[in-house]
XYZ file of C-alpha atoms in Angstrom:
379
model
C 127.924 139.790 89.418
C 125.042 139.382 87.140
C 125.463 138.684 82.861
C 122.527 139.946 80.833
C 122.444 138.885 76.874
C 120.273 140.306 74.213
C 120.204 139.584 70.376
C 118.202 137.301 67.792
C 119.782 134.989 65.424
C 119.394 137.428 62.583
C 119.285 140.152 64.172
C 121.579 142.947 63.855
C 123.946 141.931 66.903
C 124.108 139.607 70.275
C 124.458 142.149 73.565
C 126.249 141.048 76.621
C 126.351 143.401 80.114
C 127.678 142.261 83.092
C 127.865 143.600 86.223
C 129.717 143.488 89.256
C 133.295 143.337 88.025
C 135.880 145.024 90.110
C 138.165 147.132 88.589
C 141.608 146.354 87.335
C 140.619 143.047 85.423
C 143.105 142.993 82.287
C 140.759 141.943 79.535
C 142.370 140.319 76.045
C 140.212 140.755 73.324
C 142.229 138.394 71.250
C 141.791 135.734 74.144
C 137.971 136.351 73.371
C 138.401 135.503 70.050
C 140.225 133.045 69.952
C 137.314 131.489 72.240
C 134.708 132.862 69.785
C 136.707 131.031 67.098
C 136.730 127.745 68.846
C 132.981 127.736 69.261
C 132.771 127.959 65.620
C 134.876 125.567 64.606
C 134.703 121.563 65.131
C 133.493 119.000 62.296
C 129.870 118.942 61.277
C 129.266 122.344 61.822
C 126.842 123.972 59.207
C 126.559 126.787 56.808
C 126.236 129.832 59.040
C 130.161 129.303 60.462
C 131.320 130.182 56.951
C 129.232 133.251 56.726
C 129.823 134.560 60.347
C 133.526 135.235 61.882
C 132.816 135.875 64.931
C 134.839 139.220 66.807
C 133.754 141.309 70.039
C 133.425 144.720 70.683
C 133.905 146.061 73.546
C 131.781 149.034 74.427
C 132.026 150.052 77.754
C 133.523 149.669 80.952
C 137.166 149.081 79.881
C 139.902 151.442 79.506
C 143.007 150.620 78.342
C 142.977 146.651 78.449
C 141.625 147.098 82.411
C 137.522 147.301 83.877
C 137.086 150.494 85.388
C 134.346 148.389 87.923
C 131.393 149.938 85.860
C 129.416 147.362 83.925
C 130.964 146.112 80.949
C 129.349 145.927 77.650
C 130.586 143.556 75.040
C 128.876 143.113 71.444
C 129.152 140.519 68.357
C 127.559 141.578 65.170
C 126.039 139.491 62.982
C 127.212 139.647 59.639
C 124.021 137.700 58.252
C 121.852 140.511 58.884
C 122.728 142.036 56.063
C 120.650 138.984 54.156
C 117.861 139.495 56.522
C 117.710 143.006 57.011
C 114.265 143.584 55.350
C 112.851 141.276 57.542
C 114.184 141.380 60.431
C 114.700 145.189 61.146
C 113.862 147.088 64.832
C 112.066 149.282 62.251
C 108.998 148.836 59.611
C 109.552 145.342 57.829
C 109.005 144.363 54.336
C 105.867 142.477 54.619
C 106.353 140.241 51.750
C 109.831 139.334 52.982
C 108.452 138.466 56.328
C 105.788 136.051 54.954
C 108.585 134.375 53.030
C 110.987 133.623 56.051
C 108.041 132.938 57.824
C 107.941 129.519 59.536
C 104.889 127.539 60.563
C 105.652 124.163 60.008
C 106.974 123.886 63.667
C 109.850 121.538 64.169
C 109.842 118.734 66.922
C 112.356 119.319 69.706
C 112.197 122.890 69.411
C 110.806 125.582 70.777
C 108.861 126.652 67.900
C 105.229 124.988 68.745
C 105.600 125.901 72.548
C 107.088 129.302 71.692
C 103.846 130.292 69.593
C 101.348 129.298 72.116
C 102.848 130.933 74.766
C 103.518 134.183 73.197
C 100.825 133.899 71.376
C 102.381 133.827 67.443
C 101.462 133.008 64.477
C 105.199 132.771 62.673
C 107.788 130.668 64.856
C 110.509 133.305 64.087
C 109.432 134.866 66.231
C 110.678 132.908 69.024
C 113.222 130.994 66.947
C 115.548 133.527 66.651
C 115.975 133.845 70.354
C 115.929 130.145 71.344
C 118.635 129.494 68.679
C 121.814 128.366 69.862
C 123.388 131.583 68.052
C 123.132 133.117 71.453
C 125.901 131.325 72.738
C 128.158 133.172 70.989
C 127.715 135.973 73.274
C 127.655 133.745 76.673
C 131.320 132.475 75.167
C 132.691 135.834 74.928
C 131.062 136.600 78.577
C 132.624 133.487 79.553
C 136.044 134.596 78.676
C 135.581 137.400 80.748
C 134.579 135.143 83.810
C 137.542 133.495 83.011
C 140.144 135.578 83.212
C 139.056 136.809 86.537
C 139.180 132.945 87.741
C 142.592 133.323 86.271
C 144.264 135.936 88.269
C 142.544 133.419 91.110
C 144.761 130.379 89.688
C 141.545 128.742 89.053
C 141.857 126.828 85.479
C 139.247 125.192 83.534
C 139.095 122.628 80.788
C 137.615 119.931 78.922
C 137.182 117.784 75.873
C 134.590 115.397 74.255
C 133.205 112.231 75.306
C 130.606 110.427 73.243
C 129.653 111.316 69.644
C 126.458 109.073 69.293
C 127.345 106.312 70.841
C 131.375 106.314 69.821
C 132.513 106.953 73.233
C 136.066 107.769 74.737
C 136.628 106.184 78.151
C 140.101 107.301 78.690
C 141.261 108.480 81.894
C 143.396 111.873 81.263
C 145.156 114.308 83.309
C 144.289 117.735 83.886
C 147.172 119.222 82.117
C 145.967 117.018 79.129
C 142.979 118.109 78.007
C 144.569 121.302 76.181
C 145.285 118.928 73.521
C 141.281 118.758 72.859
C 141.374 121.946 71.396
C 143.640 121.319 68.601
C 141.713 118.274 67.161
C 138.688 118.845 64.850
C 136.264 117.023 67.420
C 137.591 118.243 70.510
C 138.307 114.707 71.281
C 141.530 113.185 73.040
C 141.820 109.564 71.472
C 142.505 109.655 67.946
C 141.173 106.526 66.758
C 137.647 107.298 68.481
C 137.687 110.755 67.178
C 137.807 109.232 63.421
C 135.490 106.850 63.884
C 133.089 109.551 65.361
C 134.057 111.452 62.253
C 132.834 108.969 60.204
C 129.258 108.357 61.718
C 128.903 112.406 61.441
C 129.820 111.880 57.815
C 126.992 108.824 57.729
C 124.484 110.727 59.377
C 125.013 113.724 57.134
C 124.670 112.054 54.265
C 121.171 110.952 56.028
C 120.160 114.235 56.344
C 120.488 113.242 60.376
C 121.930 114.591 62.801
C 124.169 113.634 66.138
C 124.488 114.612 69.804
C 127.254 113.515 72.187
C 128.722 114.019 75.827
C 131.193 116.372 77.181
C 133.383 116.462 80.322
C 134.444 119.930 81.935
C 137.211 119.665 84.821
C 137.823 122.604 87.035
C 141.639 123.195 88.908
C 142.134 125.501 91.599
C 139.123 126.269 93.388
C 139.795 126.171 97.181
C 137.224 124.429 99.475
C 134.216 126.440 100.291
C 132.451 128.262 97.396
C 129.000 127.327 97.628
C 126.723 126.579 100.671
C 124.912 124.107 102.614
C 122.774 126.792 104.249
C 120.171 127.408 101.408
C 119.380 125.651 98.467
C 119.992 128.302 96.592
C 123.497 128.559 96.948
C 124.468 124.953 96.593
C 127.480 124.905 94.298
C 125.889 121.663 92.364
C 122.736 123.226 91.609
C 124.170 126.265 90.043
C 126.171 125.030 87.933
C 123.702 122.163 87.084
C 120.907 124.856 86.539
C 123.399 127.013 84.354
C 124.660 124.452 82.096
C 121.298 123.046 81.493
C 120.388 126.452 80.369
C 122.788 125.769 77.026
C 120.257 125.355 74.174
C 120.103 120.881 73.198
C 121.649 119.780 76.802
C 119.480 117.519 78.443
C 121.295 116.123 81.520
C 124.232 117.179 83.723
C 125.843 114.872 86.130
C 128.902 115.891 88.415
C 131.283 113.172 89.465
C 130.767 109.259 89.906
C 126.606 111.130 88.921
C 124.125 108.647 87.640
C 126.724 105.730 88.403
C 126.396 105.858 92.198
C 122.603 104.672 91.944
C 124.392 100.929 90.739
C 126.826 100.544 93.761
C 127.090 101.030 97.563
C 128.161 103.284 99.825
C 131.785 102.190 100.451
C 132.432 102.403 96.984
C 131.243 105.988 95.981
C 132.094 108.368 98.794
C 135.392 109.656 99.287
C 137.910 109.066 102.290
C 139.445 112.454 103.514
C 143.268 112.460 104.899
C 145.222 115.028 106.284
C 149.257 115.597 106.131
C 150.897 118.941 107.025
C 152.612 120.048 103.702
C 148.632 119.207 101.906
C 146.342 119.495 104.909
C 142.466 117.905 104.372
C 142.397 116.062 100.800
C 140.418 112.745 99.450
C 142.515 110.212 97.848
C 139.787 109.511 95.370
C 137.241 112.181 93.602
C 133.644 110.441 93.115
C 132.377 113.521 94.532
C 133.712 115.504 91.701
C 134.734 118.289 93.258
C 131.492 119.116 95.344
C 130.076 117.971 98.625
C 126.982 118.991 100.599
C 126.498 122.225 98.347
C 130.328 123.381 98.253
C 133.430 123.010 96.655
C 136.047 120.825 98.501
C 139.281 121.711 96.693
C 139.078 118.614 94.878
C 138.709 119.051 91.060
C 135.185 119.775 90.100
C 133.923 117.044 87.386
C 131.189 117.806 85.162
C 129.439 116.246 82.031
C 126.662 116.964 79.893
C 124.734 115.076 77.631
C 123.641 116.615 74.619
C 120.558 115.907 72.284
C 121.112 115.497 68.730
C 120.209 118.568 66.767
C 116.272 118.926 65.872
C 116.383 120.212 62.887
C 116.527 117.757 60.207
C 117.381 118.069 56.714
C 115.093 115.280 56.246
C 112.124 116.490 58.479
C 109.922 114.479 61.130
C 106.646 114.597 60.914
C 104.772 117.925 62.375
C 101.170 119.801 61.846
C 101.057 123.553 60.237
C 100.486 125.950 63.207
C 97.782 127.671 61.353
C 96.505 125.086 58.892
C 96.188 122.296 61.323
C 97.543 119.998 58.448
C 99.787 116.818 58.978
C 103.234 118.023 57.060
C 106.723 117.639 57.219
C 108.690 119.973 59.400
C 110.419 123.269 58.144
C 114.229 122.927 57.416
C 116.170 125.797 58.603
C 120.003 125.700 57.579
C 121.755 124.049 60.271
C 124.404 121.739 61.753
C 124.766 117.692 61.631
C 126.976 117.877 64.759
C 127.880 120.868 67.086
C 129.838 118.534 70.459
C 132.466 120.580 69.801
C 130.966 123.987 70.229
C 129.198 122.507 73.298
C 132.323 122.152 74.800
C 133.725 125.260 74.693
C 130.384 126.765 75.511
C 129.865 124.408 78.945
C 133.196 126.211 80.153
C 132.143 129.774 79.473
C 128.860 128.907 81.797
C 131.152 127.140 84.387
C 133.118 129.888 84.395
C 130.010 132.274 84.952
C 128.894 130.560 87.868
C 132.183 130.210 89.435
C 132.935 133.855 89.204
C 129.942 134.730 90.811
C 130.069 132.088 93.754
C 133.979 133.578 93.973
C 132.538 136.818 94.118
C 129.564 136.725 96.351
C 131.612 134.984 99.366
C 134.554 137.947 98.606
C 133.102 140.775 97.476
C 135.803 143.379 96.665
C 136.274 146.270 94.745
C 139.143 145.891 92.767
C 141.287 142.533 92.226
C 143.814 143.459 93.862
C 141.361 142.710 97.467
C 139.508 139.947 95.912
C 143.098 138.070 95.047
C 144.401 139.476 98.751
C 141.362 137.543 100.110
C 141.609 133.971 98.027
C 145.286 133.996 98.755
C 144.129 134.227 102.834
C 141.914 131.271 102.284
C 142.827 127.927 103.739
């Protein structure tokens, strides 16, 4: 399989096409949605949620709620473009209207100084609009996509929220409970941490700051084997590290017992395997999360993600004019104080992404009906 996007922040609309998908894969738009939905949602999300309500289209290669195999096509437009329009347009721009949304005063932790140089700009929207985490609207609805094919598979995946700057949630919780996550306005599972994380989101607001956090995606279903040991390429762990590090503000991934296994020895991190006839090869304990030497195990895969807090600062930091060469403070473009929530919901459309594919380059098949056939044969 193989997911293309397309689209700018203001631009008219965000452009998925994947490839690859057999035929006979019931999509639900509404399941889409409702994913889009949740991506938008979560407290101390900004402006731009109330202006945008998000809804795919699905242009091609699905007929009657089914893929036909040819590459699908799926399309969110942006409803802000009609504010931007004159700037912004494929076509001739209005020049003036350019120069005013122009933005030079390049923000720290984004790509906006980087951008310029490389591409060689003089206005950072030009590589703003792309780098903005608006994109991963269109990787959600992809994701959902993904998703339901890991469905028919009976692979599930989940997840909820962490750490909100330093108010962390060190529960334990079951598989089956992190569906509760997505009915609380943090995506959080304790409901005394979740308020006190809403009130240092409230603090920091008010501070024209802004928060990051930690997420935890969990993975049911997926039989031993997807992945390999052969070539680094293919290594399970480094896929799905590599993918989820590609979500704009994440800045480390860990799977598992991760960083925690550089504190304690051997006998304490790696996982004893037992065998009995009615649940054949299993581990008693999960430090691996899920993955070992470059492949699933059948185990649960365990994922988190740390997230930066958001760069752009009501109150700026302290930058220099791209084309002035001036000390100033850094441009303020409308944004959110805290966006863990979206994260979430985002990590598991990537998962998802990088699951189907592994699923699907180790089965092939044309339609689902032989790719199911084939998982079901699979020890």
């Amino acid at each position: 399989m193989k997911l293309t996007t397309a689209g700018e922040s203001h631009g008219k609309a965000l452009v998925a096409i994947i490839e690859g998908l057999p035929a006979h894969l019931k999509i639900e738009v509404e399941a889409i949605n409702g994913a889009l939905a949740l991506r938008q949602s979560g407290f101390g999300r900004g402006g731009r949620q109330k202006i945008e309500k998000d809804q795919v289209e699905i242009l091609t290669g699905v007929r009657d709620c089914e893929t036909l195999g040819s590459p699908v096509t799926l399309c969110i437009y942006n409803k802000d473009f009609a504010n931007w329009e004159n700037c912004m347009s494929a076509g001739s721009c209005d020049k003036a209207a350019m120069a005013k949304k122009a933005l030079t005063k390049v923000r720290p932790g984004h790509a906006d100084l980087t951008g310029m140089q490389k591409f060689a700009q003089t206005d950072a929207r030009n590589v703003l609009e792309r780098a903005s985490a608006r994109e991963t609207a269109i990787r959600v609805a992809a994701g959902e996509v993904y998703r339901a094919y890991l469905a028919a598979l009976g692979v599930e995946i989940g997840g909820y929220v962490r750490e909100v700057c330093g108010v962390k949630d060190e529960g334990v919780y079951a598989f089956d409970e992190l569906k509760a996550a997505k009915t609380t306005e943090l995506g959080m599972l304790n409901p005394a941490i979740e308020a006190a994380a809403k009130e240092k989101i409230a603090r920091l607001k008010a501070a024209g700051d802004t928060a990051g956090g930690a997420v935890e995606i969990r993975v049911r279903g997926l039989k031993s084997g997807f992945g390999s040991v052969m070539t680094y390429g293919e290594k399970l762990d480094a896929r799905l590290a590599g993918a989820l590090m590609s979500i704009q503000a994440v800045k480390g991934v860990e799977i598992g017992a991760g960083f925690s296994v550089a504190c304690v020895c051997g006998s304490e991190v790696h996982d004893e395997i037992s065998y009995t006839r009615e649940k054949g090869f299993y581990r008693e304990t999960n430090r691996a999360g899920g993955i070992e030497g470059g492949m699933s195990n059948g185990e649960e895969l365990v994922l988190r993600l740390a997230m930066k807090p958001i760069p752009t600062l009501m109150h700026g930091l302290k930058t220099v004019d791209y084309l002035s060469k001036e000390s100033v403070v850094a441009a303020s473009e409308r944004s959110d104080v805290c966006a863990i929530f979206a994260l979430e919901i985002i990590a598991e459309a990537v998962v998802a992404e990088v699951l189907a594919n592994a699923v699907a380059q180790r089965l092939g098949g044309d339609t689902m009906a032989e790719v199911t056939s084939r998982y079901a044969l699979l020890p």
